[in-house]
């Protein structure tokens, strides 16, 4: 009786052990090893995208589906080695879905490798925190601008109005163009209503231009400042100098970016008293006066002005306060060229043709008959602007 009882216990233990082994085997497929990052798609909502590669730094942004603790691992070769996360007032940013990490202290002209990492936060209690797996992106690379390297190539889009097909088609016309950075010159995202709507297009556009490796400058048009999400919209970006206008150097070329604001007066009933672009334009006059006297501006081999709404050649029935406010200061700036959008009709205005001291190139709209992309490149001391249409036709080829 005693022996039988022992056998029964042994049998029960064996059955229990077999069940545990079976359960563990079933779970093996879901387990991760350090060499095998999995389930990244369930964590990452977007790929990383680069912005603001100015002042020896660059900003890496990405979104996750779930709250995570995010950081960037980077280095001069693919072994990475350095880790950077974001701190706000003493706290590591965690338990969030939007991630923005600034890498500082980088060397100009140097190529860096990086990946973004997100550790899922399962519990973020006052006294207890629990974490899930770490998701890792692929390893990407970027190269910072160098004031000693005068050459660059930029691609510039305007007025895409969220037309994915147009962007895709224009990108096919850029095959073989090895660009260093990208500029969206306004009205690319239409009347932002929600984070979902904006991220849908932003994710697409960033993948199209490879924003994980090529930094992007986002300039607002009048359509980015309309809609329920238009205020929060600004938090998605890392503007140069923290403002929607500013200036930066790429090599020895100085770029000045302006924000023209809305295309109707602040007092227009459709704004319900919630706009104050008059103030923003006045602030930019102060900025321009300071900028055009700065050493960086004066020393630059070339100066490029870029803003959404043109200052010249517009029908007088439109509200156009910027030409009167900024015109005199800009005309003294010895700009090589100004690049605009907004009219949905590509054009080129010779210097001095309309009161403009510098030539003005205006990109087209979003449809097959008027969309354009511009390729701005500098070789040695020559700036070259090429305007390419939807079907690949070269609509303008200018040297400055
Ligand atoms: Fe537009
Ligand atoms: Fe516009």
Short mmCIF file of C-alpha atoms and ligand atoms in Angstrom, two decimals:
data_model
loop_
_atom_site.label_atom_id
_atom_site.label_comp_id
_atom_site.label_asym_id
_atom_site.label_seq_id
_atom_site.Cartn_x
_atom_site.Cartn_y
_atom_site.Cartn_z
CA UNK A 1 0.00 0.00 0.00
CA UNK A 2 2.86 2.27 0.96
CA UNK A 3 4.80 1.47 -2.31
CA UNK A 4 1.70 2.01 -4.42
CA UNK A 5 1.19 5.40 -2.83
CA UNK A 6 4.79 6.42 -3.66
CA UNK A 7 4.36 5.32 -7.25
CA UNK A 8 1.19 7.37 -7.54
CA UNK A 9 2.98 10.45 -6.22
CA UNK A 10 5.87 9.86 -8.68
CA UNK A 11 3.37 9.50 -11.54
CA UNK A 12 1.62 12.72 -10.58
CA UNK A 13 4.98 14.54 -10.40
CA UNK A 14 5.95 13.25 -13.84
CA UNK A 15 2.63 14.37 -15.33
CA UNK A 16 3.06 17.78 -13.71
CA UNK A 17 6.67 18.09 -14.99
CA UNK A 18 5.63 17.04 -18.51
CA UNK A 19 2.87 19.66 -18.49
CA UNK A 20 5.34 22.39 -17.44
CA UNK A 21 7.83 21.37 -20.16
CA UNK A 22 5.03 21.45 -22.70
CA UNK A 23 3.90 24.93 -21.59
CA UNK A 24 7.48 26.25 -21.64
CA UNK A 25 7.98 24.90 -25.18
CA UNK A 26 4.78 26.57 -26.36
CA UNK A 27 6.05 29.86 -24.96
CA UNK A 28 9.48 29.68 -26.56
CA UNK A 29 8.23 31.23 -29.80
CA UNK A 30 7.27 34.42 -27.99
CA UNK A 31 10.43 34.79 -25.99
CA UNK A 32 13.14 37.20 -27.06
CA UNK A 33 16.88 36.94 -26.99
CA UNK A 34 19.18 39.96 -27.12
CA UNK A 35 20.17 39.04 -30.69
CA UNK A 36 16.61 38.60 -31.81
CA UNK A 37 14.48 41.72 -31.25
CA UNK A 38 10.90 40.79 -32.02
CA UNK A 39 7.46 42.31 -31.87
CA UNK A 40 8.88 45.71 -32.78
CA UNK A 41 5.85 46.39 -34.94
CA UNK A 42 3.54 46.04 -31.97
CA UNK A 43 5.63 48.64 -30.11
CA UNK A 44 6.84 51.06 -32.82
CA UNK A 45 4.16 53.13 -34.48
CA UNK A 46 6.64 55.02 -36.69
CA UNK A 47 10.23 54.73 -37.76
CA UNK A 48 12.54 57.32 -36.24
CA UNK A 49 12.86 60.65 -38.05
CA UNK A 50 15.62 63.23 -37.83
CA UNK A 51 15.27 66.97 -37.34
CA UNK A 52 17.26 70.05 -36.37
CA UNK A 53 20.80 68.86 -37.21
CA UNK A 54 22.18 72.17 -36.03
CA UNK A 55 24.75 73.26 -33.42
CA UNK A 56 26.57 69.93 -33.24
CA UNK A 57 23.39 68.00 -32.47
CA UNK A 58 20.42 66.26 -34.02
CA UNK A 59 16.96 65.35 -32.76
CA UNK A 60 15.60 61.83 -33.13
CA UNK A 61 11.82 61.42 -32.86
CA UNK A 62 9.53 58.41 -33.01
CA UNK A 63 6.13 57.24 -31.83
CA UNK A 64 5.09 54.03 -30.11
CA UNK A 65 1.70 52.32 -29.92
CA UNK A 66 2.12 51.72 -26.20
CA UNK A 67 3.65 53.80 -23.39
CA UNK A 68 7.38 53.17 -23.28
CA UNK A 69 10.66 54.40 -21.87
CA UNK A 70 12.61 55.45 -24.97
CA UNK A 71 16.28 56.09 -25.61
CA UNK A 72 18.73 56.30 -28.50
CA UNK A 73 21.90 54.23 -28.80
CA UNK A 74 24.48 55.77 -31.12
CA UNK A 75 28.13 55.91 -32.07
CA UNK A 76 30.61 56.36 -34.89
CA UNK A 77 30.33 52.74 -35.96
CA UNK A 78 27.65 50.09 -35.84
CA UNK A 79 28.68 48.95 -32.38
CA UNK A 80 26.98 52.18 -31.18
CA UNK A 81 28.04 52.40 -27.54
CA UNK A 82 26.53 55.65 -26.26
CA UNK A 83 23.05 55.91 -24.82
CA UNK A 84 20.97 59.10 -24.65
CA UNK A 85 17.52 59.59 -23.16
CA UNK A 86 15.44 62.69 -22.44
CA UNK A 87 15.22 64.26 -19.00
CA UNK A 88 12.58 66.76 -17.99
CA UNK A 89 13.21 68.54 -14.69
CA UNK A 90 15.05 65.60 -13.18
CA UNK A 91 12.84 62.84 -14.55
CA UNK A 92 13.66 60.42 -17.34
CA UNK A 93 10.86 60.69 -19.88
CA UNK A 94 9.01 57.38 -19.72
CA UNK A 95 5.46 56.04 -19.92
CA UNK A 96 4.84 58.14 -23.07
CA UNK A 97 4.08 57.35 -26.71
CA UNK A 98 5.87 60.32 -28.31
CA UNK A 99 9.65 60.21 -28.10
CA UNK A 100 12.05 63.03 -28.87
CA UNK A 101 15.71 62.63 -27.96
CA UNK A 102 18.36 65.26 -28.65
CA UNK A 103 21.88 64.02 -29.34
CA UNK A 104 24.38 66.78 -28.58
CA UNK A 105 28.14 67.18 -28.65
CA UNK A 106 28.48 65.55 -32.08
CA UNK A 107 31.25 66.28 -34.56
CA UNK A 108 30.46 68.25 -37.74
CA UNK A 109 30.78 66.23 -40.94
CA UNK A 110 30.94 62.95 -38.99
CA UNK A 111 28.75 59.96 -39.88
CA UNK A 112 26.95 58.42 -36.90
CA UNK A 113 25.01 55.18 -36.53
CA UNK A 114 22.01 54.90 -34.25
CA UNK A 115 18.98 52.89 -33.27
CA UNK A 116 15.99 53.81 -31.15
CA UNK A 117 14.93 51.64 -28.24
CA UNK A 118 11.60 51.50 -26.44
CA UNK A 119 10.96 49.51 -23.26
CA UNK A 120 7.29 48.95 -22.73
CA UNK A 121 5.96 50.34 -19.44
CA UNK A 122 3.32 47.98 -18.07
CA UNK A 123 2.82 49.66 -14.70
CA UNK A 124 3.91 53.16 -13.76
CA UNK A 125 2.76 53.45 -10.20
CA UNK A 126 4.00 55.84 -7.56
CA UNK A 127 5.94 53.04 -5.84
CA UNK A 128 5.86 50.17 -8.30
CA UNK A 129 6.91 50.00 -11.93
CA UNK A 130 6.79 47.05 -14.28
CA UNK A 131 8.35 46.78 -17.71
CA UNK A 132 7.92 44.60 -20.76
CA UNK A 133 10.35 43.76 -23.52
CA UNK A 134 12.66 46.28 -25.17
CA UNK A 135 11.92 46.90 -28.86
CA UNK A 136 14.85 47.95 -31.04
CA UNK A 137 14.68 49.68 -34.40
CA UNK A 138 17.01 48.86 -37.23
CA UNK A 139 20.36 50.67 -37.17
CA UNK A 140 20.37 53.83 -39.27
CA UNK A 141 23.02 56.41 -40.06
CA UNK A 142 23.24 60.15 -40.56
CA UNK A 143 25.93 62.70 -41.36
CA UNK A 144 25.98 66.12 -39.75
CA UNK A 145 26.63 69.24 -41.84
CA UNK A 146 30.09 70.74 -41.69
CA UNK A 147 30.87 74.41 -42.19
CA UNK A 148 34.11 73.30 -43.89
CA UNK A 149 32.20 71.35 -46.57
CA UNK A 150 30.56 73.87 -48.90
CA UNK A 151 28.74 71.30 -51.04
CA UNK A 152 25.26 69.96 -50.34
CA UNK A 153 22.06 68.83 -52.01
CA UNK A 154 18.59 69.50 -50.61
CA UNK A 155 15.18 68.48 -51.90
CA UNK A 156 12.24 70.82 -51.32
CA UNK A 157 8.51 70.04 -51.46
CA UNK A 158 5.57 72.39 -51.03
CA UNK A 159 1.77 72.20 -51.14
CA UNK A 160 1.50 68.41 -51.23
CA UNK A 161 -1.79 68.78 -49.32
CA UNK A 162 -1.38 65.21 -48.08
CA UNK A 163 -1.43 63.71 -51.56
CA UNK A 164 0.65 60.58 -51.08
CA UNK A 165 0.57 59.69 -54.75
CA UNK A 166 2.05 63.09 -55.66
CA UNK A 167 4.94 62.70 -53.23
CA UNK A 168 5.59 59.16 -54.42
CA UNK A 169 5.59 60.26 -58.05
CA UNK A 170 7.90 63.22 -57.38
CA UNK A 171 10.30 60.93 -55.51
CA UNK A 172 10.55 58.69 -58.57
CA UNK A 173 11.82 61.75 -60.46
CA UNK A 174 14.68 62.06 -57.97
CA UNK A 175 16.31 58.72 -58.64
CA UNK A 176 20.06 59.16 -58.45
CA UNK A 177 19.80 62.43 -56.51
CA UNK A 178 21.93 61.94 -53.42
CA UNK A 179 20.40 64.54 -51.09
CA UNK A 180 21.63 65.56 -47.65
CA UNK A 181 18.43 67.01 -46.24
CA UNK A 182 14.79 67.72 -46.97
CA UNK A 183 12.57 70.78 -46.60
CA UNK A 184 8.77 70.77 -46.58
CA UNK A 185 7.82 74.34 -47.39
CA UNK A 186 4.26 74.43 -46.12
CA UNK A 187 0.77 73.12 -46.91
CA UNK A 188 2.05 69.57 -46.96
CA UNK A 189 -0.24 68.50 -44.09
CA UNK A 190 -3.79 69.71 -44.56
CA UNK A 191 -5.83 71.30 -41.78
CA UNK A 192 -4.59 68.99 -38.96
CA UNK A 193 -7.64 67.44 -37.28
CA UNK A 194 -6.08 64.73 -35.16
CA UNK A 195 -2.82 63.04 -34.27
CA UNK A 196 -3.91 60.00 -36.30
CA UNK A 197 -4.46 62.05 -39.44
CA UNK A 198 -1.15 63.88 -39.12
CA UNK A 199 0.89 60.80 -38.24
CA UNK A 200 -0.66 58.90 -41.11
CA UNK A 201 0.79 61.35 -43.63
CA UNK A 202 3.94 62.18 -41.67
CA UNK A 203 4.85 58.49 -41.40
CA UNK A 204 4.35 58.07 -45.12
CA UNK A 205 6.23 61.22 -46.09
CA UNK A 206 9.11 60.46 -43.71
CA UNK A 207 9.50 56.98 -45.17
CA UNK A 208 9.37 58.34 -48.71
CA UNK A 209 12.23 60.77 -48.09
CA UNK A 210 14.10 58.40 -45.72
CA UNK A 211 13.82 60.80 -42.77
CA UNK A 212 15.43 58.12 -40.56
CA UNK A 213 18.71 59.06 -42.24
CA UNK A 214 18.12 62.45 -43.90
CA UNK A 215 17.09 65.32 -41.59
CA UNK A 216 13.88 67.15 -42.44
CA UNK A 217 12.97 70.80 -41.88
CA UNK A 218 9.20 71.36 -41.60
CA UNK A 219 8.05 74.90 -42.43
CA UNK A 220 4.43 75.79 -41.74
CA UNK A 221 2.10 76.93 -44.49
CA UNK A 222 -1.29 78.49 -43.87
CA UNK A 223 -2.91 75.02 -43.95
CA UNK A 224 -0.81 73.62 -41.13
CA UNK A 225 -2.30 76.21 -38.78
CA UNK A 226 -5.95 75.32 -39.25
CA UNK A 227 -7.91 72.54 -37.61
CA UNK A 228 -8.55 70.95 -34.22
CA UNK A 229 -5.03 69.53 -33.88
CA UNK A 230 -3.15 72.56 -35.26
CA UNK A 231 -1.91 73.80 -31.87
CA UNK A 232 -0.74 70.39 -30.63
CA UNK A 233 0.73 69.80 -34.11
CA UNK A 234 3.75 71.93 -33.19
CA UNK A 235 4.78 69.45 -30.50
CA UNK A 236 5.51 66.86 -33.17
CA UNK A 237 8.42 68.90 -34.43
CA UNK A 238 11.73 70.21 -33.24
CA UNK A 239 12.02 73.57 -34.93
CA UNK A 240 15.42 75.23 -35.33
CA UNK A 241 15.81 77.55 -32.34
CA UNK A 242 12.48 76.31 -30.97
CA UNK A 243 10.44 78.64 -33.19
CA UNK A 244 8.55 78.19 -36.45
CA UNK A 245 11.03 80.59 -38.06
CA UNK A 246 14.80 80.65 -37.81
CA UNK A 247 18.12 80.31 -39.57
CA UNK A 248 20.81 77.70 -39.93
CA UNK A 249 23.98 76.93 -41.83
CA UNK A 250 24.46 73.97 -44.11
CA UNK A 251 28.11 74.21 -45.00
CA UNK A 252 28.82 77.83 -45.84
CA UNK A 253 25.24 78.50 -47.01
CA UNK A 254 22.88 80.34 -44.68
CA UNK A 255 19.20 79.35 -44.78
CA UNK A 256 16.62 81.78 -43.41
CA UNK A 257 13.16 80.28 -42.84
CA UNK A 258 10.12 82.45 -42.19
CA UNK A 259 6.57 81.72 -41.07
CA UNK A 260 4.07 83.90 -42.97
CA UNK A 261 1.15 82.77 -40.80
CA UNK A 262 -2.41 82.73 -42.10
CA UNK A 263 -3.52 84.15 -45.43
CA UNK A 264 -6.29 86.30 -43.94
CA UNK A 265 -6.14 88.99 -41.22
CA UNK A 266 -6.31 87.88 -37.58
CA UNK A 267 -9.65 89.70 -37.33
CA UNK A 268 -11.30 87.48 -39.97
CA UNK A 269 -14.41 85.78 -38.50
CA UNK A 270 -13.20 82.25 -39.41
CA UNK A 271 -10.44 82.59 -36.81
CA UNK A 272 -12.80 83.52 -33.93
CA UNK A 273 -10.21 85.79 -32.34
CA UNK A 274 -7.78 82.91 -31.76
CA UNK A 275 -5.01 84.03 -34.12
CA UNK A 276 -2.31 86.58 -33.49
CA UNK A 277 -0.07 86.30 -36.50
CA UNK A 278 0.45 90.05 -36.60
CA UNK A 279 2.54 89.62 -33.47
CA UNK A 280 4.40 86.65 -34.95
CA UNK A 281 5.23 88.65 -38.11
CA UNK A 282 6.47 91.59 -36.04
CA UNK A 283 8.63 89.22 -33.99
CA UNK A 284 10.11 87.98 -37.25
CA UNK A 285 10.98 91.52 -38.30
CA UNK A 286 13.04 91.78 -35.12
CA UNK A 287 14.56 88.40 -35.85
CA UNK A 288 15.42 89.45 -39.44
CA UNK A 289 17.05 92.69 -38.34
CA UNK A 290 19.21 90.73 -35.91
CA UNK A 291 19.88 87.86 -38.30
CA UNK A 292 20.96 90.02 -41.25
CA UNK A 293 23.50 91.76 -39.02
CA UNK A 294 24.86 88.50 -37.57
CA UNK A 295 28.32 87.16 -38.32
CA UNK A 296 26.91 83.84 -39.57
CA UNK A 297 24.70 85.65 -42.10
CA UNK A 298 27.35 88.09 -43.30
CA UNK A 299 30.07 85.45 -43.54
CA UNK A 300 27.94 82.99 -45.55
CA UNK A 301 29.02 82.27 -49.12
CA UNK A 302 25.33 82.07 -50.18
CA UNK A 303 22.06 83.00 -48.51
CA UNK A 304 18.78 81.24 -49.23
CA UNK A 305 15.41 82.59 -48.10
CA UNK A 306 12.55 80.14 -47.75
CA UNK A 307 8.93 80.72 -46.74
CA UNK A 308 5.51 79.52 -47.87
CA UNK A 309 3.53 82.53 -49.10
CA UNK A 310 5.31 84.60 -51.79
CA UNK A 311 5.96 88.26 -51.10
CA UNK A 312 5.84 89.30 -54.74
CA UNK A 313 3.62 88.77 -57.76
CA UNK A 314 0.44 87.98 -55.82
CA UNK A 315 -2.90 89.52 -56.78
CA UNK A 316 -3.55 92.61 -54.68
CA UNK A 317 -6.96 91.28 -53.64
CA UNK A 318 -5.12 88.94 -51.21
CA UNK A 319 -4.01 89.85 -47.72
CA UNK A 320 -0.23 90.20 -48.03
CA UNK A 321 1.27 91.98 -45.02
CA UNK A 322 4.71 90.34 -45.20
CA UNK A 323 6.09 92.22 -48.23
CA UNK A 324 5.48 95.59 -46.61
CA UNK A 325 6.72 94.47 -43.21
CA UNK A 326 9.80 92.44 -44.18
CA UNK A 327 10.51 93.61 -47.76
CA UNK A 328 13.01 96.36 -47.00
CA UNK A 329 15.06 94.24 -44.60
CA UNK A 330 15.03 91.23 -46.92
CA UNK A 331 15.98 93.31 -49.96
CA UNK A 332 19.14 94.38 -48.14
CA UNK A 333 20.02 90.75 -47.34
CA UNK A 334 21.83 89.86 -50.58
CA UNK A 335 19.93 86.58 -50.87
CA UNK A 336 20.92 84.32 -53.76
CA UNK A 337 17.33 83.14 -54.13
CA UNK A 338 13.99 82.91 -52.32
CA UNK A 339 11.91 79.73 -52.46
CA UNK A 340 8.14 79.88 -51.99
CA UNK A 341 4.94 77.90 -52.59
CA UNK A 342 1.24 78.53 -51.85
CA UNK A 343 0.02 79.60 -55.33
CA UNK A 344 -0.16 76.02 -56.73
CA UNK A 345 1.37 77.36 -59.91
CA UNK A 346 5.12 77.20 -60.40
CA UNK A 347 6.84 80.43 -61.37
CA UNK A 348 10.16 82.17 -61.47
CA UNK A 349 10.58 85.89 -60.83
CA UNK A 350 13.81 87.53 -61.95
CA UNK A 351 15.52 89.80 -59.44
CA UNK A 352 14.21 93.39 -59.57
CA UNK A 353 11.17 92.36 -61.66
CA UNK A 354 8.56 93.03 -58.95
CA UNK A 355 10.41 95.02 -56.30
CA UNK A 356 12.37 91.95 -55.21
CA UNK A 357 16.13 92.41 -54.93
CA UNK A 358 16.69 88.64 -55.33
CA UNK A 359 15.22 86.02 -57.68
CA UNK A 360 12.18 84.08 -56.44
CA UNK A 361 11.30 80.47 -57.34
CA UNK A 362 7.74 79.36 -56.56
CA UNK A 363 6.87 75.67 -56.47
CA UNK A 364 3.58 74.27 -57.83
CA UNK A 365 0.63 72.43 -56.28
CA UNK A 366 -0.32 68.80 -55.64
CA UNK A 367 -1.85 67.60 -58.89
CA UNK A 368 -0.30 65.91 -61.92
CA UNK A 369 -0.50 69.11 -63.95
CA UNK A 370 1.17 71.43 -61.44
CA UNK A 371 3.16 69.54 -58.77
CA UNK A 372 6.89 70.19 -58.48
CA UNK A 373 9.91 69.25 -56.43
CA UNK A 374 13.00 71.43 -56.24
CA UNK A 375 16.56 70.21 -56.00
CA UNK A 376 18.86 72.84 -54.53
CA UNK A 377 22.53 71.96 -54.65
CA UNK A 378 25.77 73.76 -54.07
CA UNK A 379 29.05 72.81 -55.67
CA UNK A 380 32.01 74.99 -54.84
CA UNK A 381 30.70 78.52 -54.99
CA UNK A 382 27.77 77.81 -57.30
CA UNK A 383 24.21 77.31 -56.16
CA UNK A 384 22.02 75.35 -58.55
CA UNK A 385 18.21 75.18 -58.37
CA UNK A 386 16.35 72.69 -60.51
CA UNK A 387 12.55 72.59 -60.55
CA UNK A 388 11.14 69.24 -61.65
CA UNK A 389 7.51 68.55 -62.59
CA UNK A 390 5.27 65.55 -61.85
CA UNK A 391 6.26 63.78 -65.09
CA UNK A 392 9.95 64.56 -64.70
CA UNK A 393 10.00 67.59 -66.98
CA UNK A 394 12.62 70.10 -65.91
CA UNK A 395 10.60 73.30 -65.48
CA UNK A 396 13.49 75.49 -64.41
CA UNK A 397 17.24 75.28 -64.13
CA UNK A 398 18.93 78.21 -62.43
CA UNK A 399 22.44 79.00 -61.23
CA UNK A 400 23.25 81.63 -58.61
FE1 LIG B 1 -1.50 75.13 -50.75
FE1 LIG B 2 -0.77 77.94 -48.82
#
